[in-house]
Short mmCIF file of C-alpha atoms and ligand atoms in Angstrom, two decimals:
data_model
loop_
_atom_site.label_atom_id
_atom_site.label_comp_id
_atom_site.label_asym_id
_atom_site.label_seq_id
_atom_site.Cartn_x
_atom_site.Cartn_y
_atom_site.Cartn_z
CA MET A 1 -0.17 -0.06 0.19
CA ALA A 2 1.31 3.47 -0.43
CA THR A 3 1.30 5.58 2.69
CA GLN A 4 2.76 9.55 1.61
CA ASN A 5 4.64 11.05 4.53
CA LEU A 6 2.03 13.21 7.53
CA ARG A 7 4.33 15.97 7.62
CA THR A 8 3.59 17.10 4.42
CA GLU A 9 0.31 18.19 5.28
CA ILE A 10 0.55 19.15 8.44
CA LYS A 11 0.07 22.58 8.92
CA PRO A 12 2.89 25.18 10.56
CA GLU A 13 1.09 26.27 13.48
CA LEU A 14 0.94 22.69 14.70
CA ILE A 15 4.10 22.11 17.62
CA PRO A 16 5.63 18.63 16.83
CA THR A 17 5.59 16.79 20.24
CA ASN A 18 7.95 14.22 19.63
CA ALA A 19 11.51 13.59 18.44
CA GLY A 20 10.18 11.29 15.85
CA PHE A 21 7.79 13.53 14.34
CA ARG A 22 5.00 11.54 14.92
CA THR A 23 3.13 13.60 17.82
CA TRP A 24 1.59 17.17 16.88
CA ALA A 25 0.09 19.57 19.22
CA ALA A 26 -3.32 21.71 18.20
CA PRO A 27 -1.49 25.83 19.34
CA PRO A 28 -3.65 27.66 22.68
CA GLU A 29 -5.52 29.40 20.18
CA ALA A 30 -7.06 26.47 18.50
CA LEU A 31 -8.18 25.43 21.94
CA LYS A 32 -10.05 28.73 22.75
CA GLN A 33 -12.88 27.75 19.95
CA GLU A 34 -15.36 25.24 21.28
CA VAL A 35 -14.20 23.49 17.29
CA VAL A 36 -10.63 22.70 16.58
CA PRO A 37 -10.57 23.36 13.21
CA ASN A 38 -9.72 21.03 10.82
CA ASP A 39 -5.93 21.97 9.50
CA LEU A 40 -5.67 22.45 14.00
CA PHE A 41 -6.43 19.93 15.67
CA TYR A 42 -4.27 17.74 17.00
CA VAL A 43 -2.19 14.45 15.23
CA ARG A 44 -0.90 11.58 17.13
CA ASN A 45 0.18 8.98 14.72
CA HIS A 46 2.57 6.15 15.38
CA TRP A 47 4.41 6.40 12.54
CA THR A 48 5.87 8.74 10.69
CA ASP A 49 4.08 7.45 6.95
CA ALA A 50 0.11 8.03 6.42
CA PRO A 51 -1.35 5.32 4.37
CA GLU A 52 -2.81 6.47 1.91
CA ILE A 53 -6.17 4.28 0.39
CA ASP A 54 -7.11 4.75 -2.40
CA ILE A 55 -10.97 5.20 -1.51
CA ASN A 56 -12.05 2.91 -5.38
CA THR A 57 -10.59 -0.48 -3.93
CA TYR A 58 -11.10 0.75 0.06
CA ARG A 59 -12.98 -3.43 1.77
CA LEU A 60 -13.87 -2.65 4.97
CA VAL A 61 -13.16 -6.39 6.80
CA VAL A 62 -15.25 -7.60 9.22
CA ASP A 63 -15.91 -11.51 10.12
CA GLY A 64 -13.88 -13.52 13.17
CA ASP A 65 -16.55 -14.45 15.87
CA VAL A 66 -20.00 -13.40 13.58
CA ASP A 67 -22.31 -15.85 11.75
CA CYS A 68 -21.93 -13.66 7.91
CA PRO A 69 -18.30 -11.43 7.16
CA LEU A 70 -18.96 -8.69 5.30
CA SER A 71 -16.83 -6.98 3.37
CA LEU A 72 -17.68 -3.44 2.07
CA SER A 73 -17.13 -1.20 0.04
CA PHE A 74 -16.98 2.70 1.34
CA ASP A 75 -20.62 3.22 -0.81
CA ASN A 76 -22.24 0.22 0.82
CA ILE A 77 -21.12 2.73 4.33
CA LEU A 78 -22.10 5.55 3.26
CA ALA A 79 -25.43 4.18 2.39
CA MET A 80 -26.05 3.17 5.63
CA PRO A 81 -28.13 5.61 7.92
CA GLN A 82 -25.95 8.80 9.30
CA GLN A 83 -25.48 10.01 12.67
CA ARG A 84 -23.74 13.12 13.87
CA PHE A 85 -22.07 14.69 16.57
CA GLN A 86 -19.07 16.89 18.08
CA VAL A 87 -17.10 14.33 19.93
CA THR A 88 -13.86 15.24 22.32
CA PHE A 89 -10.65 13.57 22.93
CA GLU A 90 -7.72 13.76 24.19
CA CYS A 91 -4.26 11.68 24.06
CA CYS A 92 -4.22 9.31 26.93
CA GLY A 93 -0.29 11.27 27.31
CA ASN A 94 -1.49 15.22 26.50
CA SER A 95 -1.30 17.64 29.55
CA PRO A 96 2.43 18.11 31.25
CA VAL A 97 3.54 15.40 34.11
CA PRO A 98 5.35 17.97 36.73
CA ASP A 99 9.60 17.90 35.89
CA TYR A 100 10.48 16.21 39.45
CA TRP A 101 7.96 12.83 37.78
CA ALA A 102 9.09 13.47 34.45
CA ARG A 103 12.44 13.46 34.95
CA SER A 104 12.63 11.13 37.74
CA THR A 105 11.73 7.90 35.84
CA ARG A 106 12.07 8.28 31.95
CA THR A 107 14.74 10.76 31.12
CA GLY A 108 14.13 11.56 27.59
CA SER A 109 11.28 10.44 27.06
CA VAL A 110 8.64 12.59 25.37
CA MET A 111 6.29 13.54 27.76
CA GLU A 112 9.50 15.99 28.81
CA MET A 113 8.58 17.65 25.89
CA ILE A 114 5.54 18.18 26.14
CA LYS A 115 4.03 21.79 27.17
CA GLY A 116 -0.52 23.15 27.58
CA HIS A 117 -3.11 20.53 26.85
CA GLY A 118 -3.11 21.19 23.23
CA ILE A 119 -2.94 16.86 22.20
CA MET A 120 -6.40 17.45 22.79
CA GLY A 121 -9.61 18.39 20.60
CA ASN A 122 -13.12 18.74 19.76
CA ALA A 123 -14.58 18.66 15.85
CA GLU A 124 -18.39 17.80 14.61
CA TRP A 125 -18.04 14.01 13.25
CA ALA A 126 -20.75 11.69 11.00
CA GLY A 127 -20.52 8.20 10.14
CA VAL A 128 -22.55 5.49 11.15
CA SER A 129 -22.75 3.65 14.39
CA LEU A 130 -20.77 1.21 14.64
CA ALA A 131 -23.40 -1.31 16.27
CA ASP A 132 -26.25 -1.68 12.75
CA VAL A 133 -22.57 -2.78 11.00
CA LEU A 134 -22.61 -4.99 13.88
CA ALA A 135 -25.90 -6.50 13.68
CA LYS A 136 -25.48 -6.52 9.59
CA ALA A 137 -22.36 -9.75 10.04
CA GLY A 138 -24.92 -10.94 13.41
CA VAL A 139 -22.89 -10.87 16.04
CA LYS A 140 -22.46 -14.94 18.21
CA ALA A 141 -23.02 -14.81 21.22
CA SER A 142 -19.38 -16.48 22.29
CA ALA A 143 -18.01 -12.63 21.23
CA VAL A 144 -16.47 -11.14 23.91
CA GLU A 145 -14.96 -8.30 22.72
CA VAL A 146 -13.66 -6.29 19.18
CA MET A 147 -10.72 -5.21 17.41
CA PHE A 148 -9.74 -2.94 15.75
CA GLU A 149 -6.79 -3.22 12.56
CA GLY A 150 -5.83 0.26 10.97
CA ALA A 151 -3.64 -0.37 7.93
CA ASP A 152 0.01 1.35 9.78
CA HIS A 153 2.39 -0.68 10.10
CA GLY A 154 6.15 -0.82 10.87
CA PRO A 155 8.74 -0.63 14.09
CA ASP A 156 7.50 0.07 17.61
CA GLU A 157 8.72 3.73 17.42
CA THR A 158 10.19 3.72 20.64
CA VAL A 159 12.71 1.29 21.06
CA GLY A 160 11.49 -0.59 17.20
CA ASP A 161 10.28 -3.69 18.48
CA PRO A 162 8.65 -5.47 17.81
CA PRO A 163 9.98 -4.89 14.21
CA GLU A 164 6.72 -5.26 12.46
CA VAL A 165 3.68 -4.06 14.01
CA THR A 166 0.71 -3.04 13.27
CA TYR A 167 -1.74 -0.76 14.78
CA GLU A 168 -4.69 -2.60 16.47
CA ARG A 169 -7.27 -1.65 19.58
CA SER A 170 -9.77 -3.87 21.14
CA LEU A 171 -13.47 -2.44 22.79
CA PRO A 172 -15.04 -4.64 25.27
CA LEU A 173 -18.42 -5.92 23.21
CA ALA A 174 -20.07 -2.82 25.52
CA LYS A 175 -18.63 -0.68 24.88
CA ALA A 176 -18.82 -2.15 20.72
CA ILE A 177 -22.76 -2.55 20.53
CA HIS A 178 -22.89 0.95 21.56
CA PRO A 179 -25.16 2.78 19.87
CA ASP A 180 -23.11 6.30 19.57
CA THR A 181 -19.75 4.59 19.20
CA MET A 182 -18.96 5.78 15.47
CA LEU A 183 -17.25 4.52 12.24
CA ALA A 184 -16.42 8.04 10.96
CA TYR A 185 -16.00 9.76 7.65
CA GLU A 186 -16.69 13.29 7.69
CA MET A 187 -14.83 15.60 10.55
CA ASN A 188 -16.61 19.69 10.74
CA GLY A 189 -18.26 18.70 7.34
CA GLU A 190 -15.18 17.52 5.33
CA ARG A 191 -13.86 14.27 3.88
CA LEU A 192 -12.32 12.74 6.73
CA PRO A 193 -8.39 14.19 6.81
CA LEU A 194 -5.67 11.52 6.14
CA ASN A 195 -3.84 12.35 8.94
CA HIS A 196 -6.88 11.63 11.04
CA GLY A 197 -7.82 8.36 9.59
CA PHE A 198 -9.30 8.78 5.65
CA PRO A 199 -11.25 7.42 4.67
CA LEU A 200 -12.72 5.61 8.12
CA ARG A 201 -11.89 6.05 11.57
CA LEU A 202 -13.21 4.64 15.03
CA LEU A 203 -14.21 7.05 17.05
CA VAL A 204 -14.62 5.99 20.81
CA PRO A 205 -16.94 9.48 23.09
CA GLY A 206 -15.96 9.05 25.65
CA TRP A 207 -12.73 7.91 25.57
CA TYR A 208 -8.61 8.25 25.32
CA GLY A 209 -8.17 9.09 22.00
CA MET A 210 -5.70 5.91 21.24
CA THR A 211 -8.39 4.01 21.52
CA SER A 212 -9.49 5.74 18.15
CA VAL A 213 -8.00 3.36 15.69
CA LYS A 214 -7.71 5.22 12.16
CA TRP A 215 -7.40 3.90 8.61
CA LEU A 216 -9.93 1.63 9.19
CA VAL A 217 -9.74 -1.37 7.93
CA GLY A 218 -10.59 -4.51 9.75
CA ILE A 219 -13.06 -4.56 12.14
CA HIS A 220 -12.79 -8.64 14.06
CA VAL A 221 -15.68 -10.14 17.23
CA LEU A 222 -13.29 -12.65 19.71
CA ASP A 223 -14.33 -14.23 22.24
CA HIS A 224 -11.21 -14.15 23.63
CA GLU A 225 -9.07 -11.03 24.85
CA PHE A 226 -7.31 -9.14 22.77
CA LYS A 227 -3.69 -9.30 23.62
CA GLY A 228 -1.93 -7.30 20.72
CA PHE A 229 1.36 -5.08 21.64
CA TYR A 230 -0.94 -1.76 21.38
CA GLN A 231 -3.26 -2.98 23.36
CA THR A 232 -0.90 -4.49 26.77
CA GLU A 233 1.98 -2.60 26.18
CA ARG A 234 1.26 0.83 25.52
CA TYR A 235 -1.60 3.19 27.31
CA MET A 236 -1.35 1.44 30.80
CA THR A 237 -0.28 2.98 34.16
CA GLN A 238 1.48 1.03 36.96
CA ASN A 239 -0.27 0.75 39.86
CA GLY A 240 1.37 0.65 43.50
CA PRO A 241 2.45 -1.82 45.42
CA ASP A 242 -0.68 -1.98 47.52
CA SER A 243 -2.88 -2.59 44.77
CA PRO A 244 -4.08 -6.39 43.24
CA GLU A 245 -3.15 -5.20 39.51
CA TYR A 246 0.16 -4.74 38.50
CA TYR A 247 -1.69 -1.91 35.36
CA THR A 248 -4.48 0.11 35.50
CA TYR A 249 -5.04 0.12 31.38
CA HIS A 250 -6.74 3.74 30.84
CA THR A 251 -10.28 3.75 28.99
CA LYS A 252 -12.20 6.67 29.83
CA MET A 253 -11.34 9.63 30.23
CA LYS A 254 -11.22 11.21 33.38
CA VAL A 255 -12.91 14.80 34.85
CA LYS A 256 -11.01 17.99 33.22
CA SER A 257 -10.65 20.95 32.78
CA ILE A 258 -8.00 23.62 31.49
CA ILE A 259 -8.22 26.66 31.03
CA THR A 260 -7.60 27.65 27.82
CA ASN A 261 -8.09 31.55 28.11
CA PRO A 262 -5.49 33.72 29.44
CA ALA A 263 -3.29 31.69 25.94
CA PRO A 264 -0.42 30.98 28.18
CA GLY A 265 2.61 33.84 27.85
CA GLU A 266 -1.26 36.59 27.21
CA VAL A 267 -0.82 39.48 30.32
CA ILE A 268 -3.69 39.70 31.77
CA PRO A 269 -5.06 43.53 32.05
CA ALA A 270 -5.10 45.12 35.63
CA GLY A 271 -8.86 46.48 34.47
CA GLY A 272 -10.40 42.85 34.25
CA TYR A 273 -10.27 39.90 32.68
CA THR A 274 -13.13 36.70 31.75
CA LEU A 275 -11.33 33.49 31.44
CA ALA A 276 -12.68 30.72 29.73
CA GLY A 277 -11.85 27.10 29.48
CA ALA A 278 -13.10 22.88 29.11
CA ALA A 279 -14.12 20.04 30.65
CA TRP A 280 -15.25 17.25 30.27
CA SER A 281 -15.06 13.51 32.06
CA GLY A 282 -15.96 10.65 29.22
CA GLU A 283 -19.23 9.32 29.58
CA GLU A 284 -19.81 10.94 32.89
CA GLU A 285 -21.58 15.32 32.66
CA VAL A 286 -18.90 17.63 34.16
CA VAL A 287 -21.76 19.17 36.68
CA LYS A 288 -18.78 21.83 38.92
CA VAL A 289 -15.83 24.28 37.92
CA GLU A 290 -13.73 25.87 39.74
CA ILE A 291 -11.10 28.88 39.17
CA SER A 292 -9.28 30.17 42.12
CA THR A 293 -6.75 33.07 41.40
CA ASP A 294 -4.57 32.46 44.39
CA GLY A 295 -2.53 29.24 44.02
CA GLY A 296 -5.66 26.87 45.12
CA ALA A 297 -6.14 28.51 48.50
CA THR A 298 -10.30 29.70 47.90
CA TRP A 299 -12.24 28.74 44.43
CA ASP A 300 -15.42 30.51 42.66
CA PRO A 301 -17.92 28.45 41.14
CA ALA A 302 -17.39 29.41 36.91
CA THR A 303 -20.11 29.57 34.45
CA LEU A 304 -20.55 26.52 31.72
CA ALA A 305 -22.53 27.14 29.29
CA PRO A 306 -24.71 23.80 28.60
CA ARG A 307 -22.80 21.74 25.79
CA ALA A 308 -22.96 20.71 21.90
CA SER A 309 -23.61 16.81 22.41
CA SER A 310 -22.91 15.12 25.26
CA TYR A 311 -19.33 13.79 24.51
CA ALA A 312 -18.48 17.45 23.34
CA TRP A 313 -16.23 19.03 26.07
CA PHE A 314 -18.89 22.52 27.82
CA ARG A 315 -17.04 25.34 28.53
CA TRP A 316 -16.76 27.30 30.92
CA GLN A 317 -16.07 31.23 31.95
CA TYR A 318 -15.33 33.74 34.91
CA GLN A 319 -15.14 37.19 35.25
CA TRP A 320 -11.57 37.62 36.87
CA GLN A 321 -11.34 41.93 38.63
CA PRO A 322 -8.09 41.19 40.09
CA ALA A 323 -7.45 42.38 42.98
CA GLY A 324 -4.12 44.70 40.53
CA PRO A 325 -0.49 44.01 39.30
CA GLY A 326 0.85 40.86 39.43
CA LYS A 327 1.66 37.44 39.95
CA TYR A 328 -1.34 34.72 39.34
CA THR A 329 -1.94 31.44 39.80
CA LEU A 330 -4.16 30.06 38.15
CA MET A 331 -6.59 26.98 38.92
CA SER A 332 -9.43 25.58 37.09
CA ARG A 333 -11.66 22.13 38.69
CA ALA A 334 -13.76 20.02 37.32
CA THR A 335 -16.06 17.77 39.20
CA ASN A 336 -18.97 15.16 37.67
CA ASN A 337 -21.95 13.75 38.03
CA ARG A 338 -20.38 10.79 40.00
CA GLY A 339 -18.69 13.37 42.94
CA GLU A 340 -15.29 12.55 41.57
CA THR A 341 -13.07 16.29 40.90
CA GLN A 342 -9.43 16.32 38.62
CA PRO A 343 -6.93 16.20 41.95
CA MET A 344 -4.45 18.63 43.22
CA GLU A 345 -1.30 15.96 42.40
CA PHE A 346 0.49 13.94 39.70
CA PRO A 347 -2.81 10.88 40.44
CA ASN A 348 -0.21 8.08 38.82
CA GLN A 349 3.09 8.36 40.79
CA TRP A 350 4.39 4.92 40.70
CA ASP A 351 4.18 4.98 37.09
CA GLY A 352 7.10 7.25 34.60
CA ARG A 353 4.67 6.93 31.36
CA GLY A 354 2.64 10.46 32.28
CA TYR A 355 -0.77 8.73 30.84
CA GLY A 356 -3.89 10.07 32.44
CA ASN A 357 -2.43 12.93 33.82
CA ASN A 358 -5.89 14.80 35.04
CA MET A 359 -4.51 16.76 37.92
CA VAL A 360 -5.30 20.83 39.36
CA PHE A 361 -3.09 23.17 36.36
CA PRO A 362 -1.75 25.08 38.00
CA VAL A 363 -1.05 28.60 35.60
CA ASP A 364 1.63 31.73 36.25
CA VAL A 365 -0.08 34.34 34.75
CA GLN A 366 0.73 38.77 35.55
CA VAL A 367 -1.97 41.89 35.85
CA LYS A 368 -0.24 44.82 34.37
N1 MTE B 401 -3.92 3.51 12.94
C1 MTE B 401 -4.29 3.97 14.01
N2 MTE B 401 -5.23 4.95 15.13
C2 MTE B 401 -4.60 5.80 15.84
C3 MTE B 401 -3.47 5.80 15.75
C4 MTE B 401 -2.20 4.81 15.42
O1 MTE B 401 -1.25 5.66 15.02
N3 MTE B 401 -2.75 4.71 14.75
N4 MTE B 401 -3.01 6.69 16.43
C5 MTE B 401 -3.94 6.39 17.90
C6 MTE B 401 -4.18 7.97 19.14
S1 MTE B 401 -2.78 7.64 20.67
C7 MTE B 401 -4.65 8.74 19.43
S2 MTE B 401 -4.52 9.92 20.29
C8 MTE B 401 -5.41 9.48 18.51
C9 MTE B 401 -5.33 10.01 17.53
O2 MTE B 401 -6.65 11.18 16.61
P1 MTE B 401 -5.50 12.63 15.53
O3 MTE B 401 -4.08 12.31 14.74
O4 MTE B 401 -7.14 12.09 14.28
O5 MTE B 401 -5.72 13.77 16.69
O6 MTE B 401 -5.48 8.05 17.02
C10 MTE B 401 -5.53 6.75 17.71
N5 MTE B 401 -6.08 6.04 16.69
MO1 MO B 402 -3.21 9.17 21.90
#
């Protein structure tokens, strides 16, 4: 299959965040917008070349534990009922880990290069319900998981070992057959861009980005747990010695909020300023965002705008009148409808990978 060097399609505004040219973060300005434009949406690929798929010969194979295996053309998929809604997702490695931690275990790792929160975005996606495709194939009673195969493969980026591996991830059956889990072919009203998985990607609403497999060519229904490399050797957090489980594998996005206004380095006028940002929490609803302008000593509720869909981020605002010029530390803290609140510290102290960081992030600003 032909591939295209994805760098040729990367806008100069995007911020490279790993040494191997496989991850680009959205610039802070992009996160100020409720819908992030396609060309400013972050790109996270495991190989430098994106597979170039010919739409005319493209086939989506559905097989495994099904009554009737399928081989669907792109037109077959377009002919199915369409769904369309906004979905926010973030890479599991989004957001900086405090220096002390990044330094202590993984010197030189990509985590140290990640500044800001741009490895995330919100867009309007259109496609078909995965449940409809699975219903066409007829999932057998013995099925427990569904595995999704991307067209991209090669040596793993960090160590080149395994020397040949395909981007494959699985979902538990319940999430796969949830009506909102989507096979998306449109992003913000345009055909899916090459870097975001053209012609078809999985979109797993409420879950971290690595679950949403791009350049989707195979859907394999399994009667057992999938143990592939990107399922079991990546995207997990090592637990402390008291935990019964050695690793936690990330699925749903944790409750989290970010400040988008001011952007880093922006100076605040002493006359007052509207702080703004976003908050989200996997499959749950954010019910409260609190703001501190004094480094966490006192907290005040922000105003939450209604979100565009059940899976879009909430936008929040807070009118701030600083007491006077000087240096301030701003923080935002979200709580969801299950009463879960962002922790004040990086939650995974036993782990050097830095995934799933949903701590309250301090933002130092200058008022002039
Ligand atoms: N086939 C394939 N799917 C993939 C990836 C990949 O490298 N190959 N990267 C995953 C990761 S880690 C993330 S965070 C999201 C990023 O999606 P985006 O590049 O459209 O923002 O895609 C996921 N799906
Ligand atoms: Mo990711």
